[in-house]
């Protein structure tokens, strides 16, 4: 079983739609959680950290469920520019290393 | 600030050849990382460094060596390239919980 698992998609949604991605992780000792965004043939960039209480950044909402060991990302009012691959990332108990999921591809259509 | 830069951007090698990938960062970060990204596999950690003169193995270190002689530079070496090392290689540096990635090096081993 992979340490961090994501549905690879693609998720095809129309502009303005709300879309949600989930991610599960296997290491119950994981301490920190993140969503990174990766555009085609580009490097990953931090989208947002995920806090235990849940957090929001504009149209993006991230939530953490430690009991079930999953993380979610909700995107409201999707824009064409949201088309990208979203990587779920977990910082394990080693502290120095991040573990990346395989990514979920989102395609927003006009 | 240039951030994180990688050299070269693209390279074709023949099996058995050697090469060195250079990563440079101008943000004075202590931590640096080398990843490889393959389709459907996500990013996998090869080696990392927690400071000048230190290196440590990641998830997939076999076939690679690294050196961190200067704080700003992290070199990844392939002593005898194999077709299985065809991949996109990303370098990253870290400040607190955020990793900053370079633009990547695309390597093709024939």
Coordinates of C-alpha atoms in Angstrom, one line a residue:
Chain A
X1 CA 0.0 0.0 0.0
X2 CA 1.3 3.4 -0.9
X3 CA 1.9 5.8 2.0
X4 CA -0.1 8.6 0.4
X5 CA -2.9 7.7 -2.1
X6 CA -4.9 9.9 -4.4
X7 CA -7.3 9.3 -7.2
X8 CA -5.3 10.2 -10.3
X9 CA -8.4 11.5 -12.1
X10 CA -8.7 13.3 -14.4
X11 CA -11.6 15.3 -12.9
X12 CA -13.3 17.1 -15.8
X13 CA -15.5 20.0 -14.5
X14 CA -17.1 23.0 -16.1
X15 CA -16.1 26.5 -15.1
X16 CA -17.8 27.6 -11.9
X17 CA -18.2 24.1 -10.5
X18 CA -17.2 23.0 -7.1
X19 CA -14.8 20.0 -7.0
X20 CA -13.3 18.0 -4.1
X21 CA -10.3 15.8 -3.9
X22 CA -9.5 13.3 -1.2
X23 CA -6.2 11.8 -0.1
X24 CA -5.5 9.0 2.3
X25 CA -2.2 8.5 4.2
X26 CA -1.0 5.3 6.0
X27 CA 1.4 6.7 8.7
X28 CA -0.7 7.6 11.7
X29 CA 2.3 9.4 13.2
X30 CA 2.3 12.0 10.4
X31 CA 2.5 15.5 11.7
X32 CA 2.1 17.9 8.8
X33 CA 0.0 18.0 5.7
X34 CA 0.0 20.0 2.5
X35 CA -1.5 20.5 -0.9
X36 CA 0.9 21.3 -3.7
X37 CA -0.1 22.3 -7.2
X38 CA 1.8 21.2 -10.3
X39 CA 1.2 22.7 -13.7
X40 CA 2.1 20.6 -16.8
X41 CA 5.8 20.2 -17.2
X42 CA 6.5 22.6 -14.3
X43 CA 7.7 22.2 -10.7
X44 CA 5.3 21.7 -7.8
X45 CA 4.4 24.8 -5.7
X46 CA 2.9 25.0 -2.3
X47 CA -0.9 25.7 -2.5
X48 CA -1.7 25.5 1.1
X49 CA -1.0 23.8 4.4
X50 CA -3.7 21.7 6.0
X51 CA -4.4 22.4 9.7
X52 CA -6.3 20.1 12.1
X53 CA -9.1 22.7 12.4
X54 CA -9.5 23.0 8.7
X55 CA -8.4 26.2 6.8
X56 CA -9.6 28.3 3.9
X57 CA -7.7 30.4 1.4
X58 CA -10.1 32.2 -1.0
X59 CA -11.8 29.6 -3.1
X60 CA -9.8 26.7 -1.6
X61 CA -10.7 24.8 1.6
X62 CA -8.5 22.1 3.1
X63 CA -9.6 19.7 5.8
X64 CA -7.9 17.0 7.8
X65 CA -9.5 14.0 9.4
X66 CA -6.8 12.3 11.6
X67 CA -9.1 9.6 12.8
X68 CA -9.8 8.4 9.3
X69 CA -6.4 9.5 8.0
X70 CA -7.5 11.5 5.1
X71 CA -7.1 15.0 3.8
X72 CA -9.4 16.9 1.5
X73 CA -9.2 19.9 -0.8
X74 CA -12.3 21.7 -2.0
X75 CA -12.2 24.2 -4.8
X76 CA -15.2 26.4 -5.3
X77 CA -16.1 28.4 -8.4
X78 CA -13.5 26.6 -10.5
X79 CA -11.5 28.7 -13.0
X80 CA -9.8 27.6 -16.2
X81 CA -6.5 28.5 -14.5
X82 CA -7.2 25.9 -11.8
X83 CA -6.4 23.2 -14.3
X84 CA -3.4 21.4 -12.9
X85 CA -2.3 18.4 -10.9
X86 CA -2.9 18.6 -7.2
X87 CA -0.4 16.7 -5.0
X88 CA -1.2 15.6 -1.5
X89 CA 1.9 15.8 0.7
X90 CA 2.5 14.4 4.2
X91 CA 5.4 15.0 6.5
X92 CA 6.1 11.8 8.4
X93 CA 7.6 11.3 11.8
X94 CA 11.1 11.5 10.4
X95 CA 10.6 15.2 10.2
X96 CA 13.0 15.9 7.4
X97 CA 11.2 14.1 4.5
X98 CA 7.9 14.7 2.7
X99 CA 5.9 11.9 1.1
X100 CA 4.0 12.8 -2.1
X101 CA 0.9 11.3 -3.4
X102 CA 0.7 10.5 -7.1
X103 CA -1.5 13.6 -7.7
X104 CA -5.0 14.2 -8.9
X105 CA -5.4 15.9 -12.3
X106 CA -8.1 18.6 -12.7
X107 CA -9.3 19.9 -16.0
X108 CA -11.6 22.8 -15.9
X109 CA -13.5 23.3 -19.2
X110 CA -15.2 26.5 -20.5
Chain B
X1 CA 16.5 36.2 -6.0
X2 CA 16.7 33.4 -8.6
X3 CA 15.3 30.9 -6.0
X4 CA 16.2 27.3 -6.9
X5 CA 17.9 26.7 -10.2
X6 CA 18.9 23.4 -11.9
X7 CA 21.5 22.6 -14.6
X8 CA 21.1 21.2 -17.2
X9 CA 17.4 21.5 -18.2
X10 CA 17.5 18.5 -20.5
X11 CA 20.1 15.8 -21.2
X12 CA 20.3 12.6 -23.2
X13 CA 22.7 9.9 -22.0
X14 CA 23.8 6.5 -23.2
X15 CA 23.7 3.6 -20.8
X16 CA 26.8 3.5 -18.7
X17 CA 27.6 7.2 -19.1
X18 CA 28.0 9.4 -16.0
X19 CA 26.8 12.8 -15.3
X20 CA 26.2 15.4 -12.5
X21 CA 23.1 17.4 -12.0
X22 CA 23.6 20.7 -10.2
X23 CA 21.1 22.4 -8.0
X24 CA 21.7 25.9 -6.6
X25 CA 19.7 28.0 -4.2
X26 CA 20.2 31.6 -3.1
X27 CA 17.8 31.6 -0.2
X28 CA 20.3 30.4 2.4
X29 CA 18.2 27.4 3.2
X30 CA 19.8 24.6 5.2
X31 CA 17.7 21.7 3.9
X32 CA 18.0 20.5 0.3
X33 CA 16.4 17.6 -1.5
X34 CA 16.6 15.6 -4.8
X35 CA 13.5 13.9 -6.1
X36 CA 12.6 12.0 -9.2
X37 CA 9.2 12.1 -10.8
X38 CA 7.8 9.3 -13.0
X39 CA 4.4 9.0 -14.5
X40 CA 1.9 7.6 -12.0
X41 CA 4.6 7.4 -9.2
X42 CA 4.5 10.9 -7.8
X43 CA 7.7 12.4 -6.5
X44 CA 10.1 10.1 -4.8
X45 CA 13.0 11.2 -2.6
X46 CA 16.4 10.2 -3.7
X47 CA 18.8 11.9 -1.2
X48 CA 18.6 14.9 1.0
X49 CA 20.8 17.2 3.0
X50 CA 20.2 19.0 6.3
X51 CA 23.2 21.3 6.0
X52 CA 26.6 21.9 4.4
X53 CA 28.7 18.7 4.5
X54 CA 25.8 16.4 5.3
X55 CA 23.8 14.0 3.1
X56 CA 21.3 11.2 3.8
X57 CA 19.5 8.6 1.8
X58 CA 15.9 8.9 0.8
X59 CA 13.4 6.4 -0.5
X60 CA 15.2 5.5 -3.8
X61 CA 19.0 6.2 -3.4
X62 CA 20.4 3.3 -5.4
X63 CA 22.4 4.3 -8.4
X64 CA 22.8 7.9 -7.2
X65 CA 25.4 9.8 -5.1
X66 CA 25.2 13.3 -3.8
X67 CA 27.5 16.0 -2.3
X68 CA 26.8 19.2 -0.4
X69 CA 30.2 20.9 -0.3
X70 CA 28.7 24.4 -0.2
X71 CA 25.5 25.4 1.5
X72 CA 24.0 26.8 -1.7
X73 CA 24.8 23.8 -4.0
X74 CA 23.5 20.2 -3.9
X75 CA 24.9 17.9 -6.6
X76 CA 23.3 14.7 -7.8
X77 CA 25.6 12.2 -9.6
X78 CA 24.8 9.2 -11.7
X79 CA 28.0 7.1 -12.0
X80 CA 26.7 4.6 -14.6
X81 CA 23.4 5.6 -16.1
X82 CA 20.7 3.0 -16.7
X83 CA 17.4 3.3 -18.7
X84 CA 15.5 3.0 -15.5
X85 CA 16.9 6.4 -14.5
X86 CA 15.1 8.1 -17.3
X87 CA 12.9 10.6 -15.3
X88 CA 12.4 14.2 -14.4
X89 CA 14.6 15.2 -11.5
X90 CA 13.6 18.0 -9.2
X91 CA 15.7 19.7 -6.6
X92 CA 14.1 21.5 -3.7
X93 CA 15.2 23.6 -0.7
X94 CA 13.2 24.0 2.4
X95 CA 12.4 26.8 4.8
X96 CA 10.3 25.7 7.8
X97 CA 7.5 23.5 6.3
X98 CA 7.7 24.8 2.7
X99 CA 9.7 23.2 0.0
X100 CA 10.7 25.4 -3.0
X101 CA 11.4 23.5 -6.1
X102 CA 13.6 24.1 -9.1
X103 CA 12.3 23.9 -12.6
X104 CA 13.5 20.3 -13.1
X105 CA 15.9 18.4 -15.3
X106 CA 14.6 16.0 -17.9
X107 CA 16.9 13.0 -18.3
X108 CA 16.7 10.4 -21.0
X109 CA 18.9 7.4 -20.8
X110 CA 19.1 5.3 -24.0

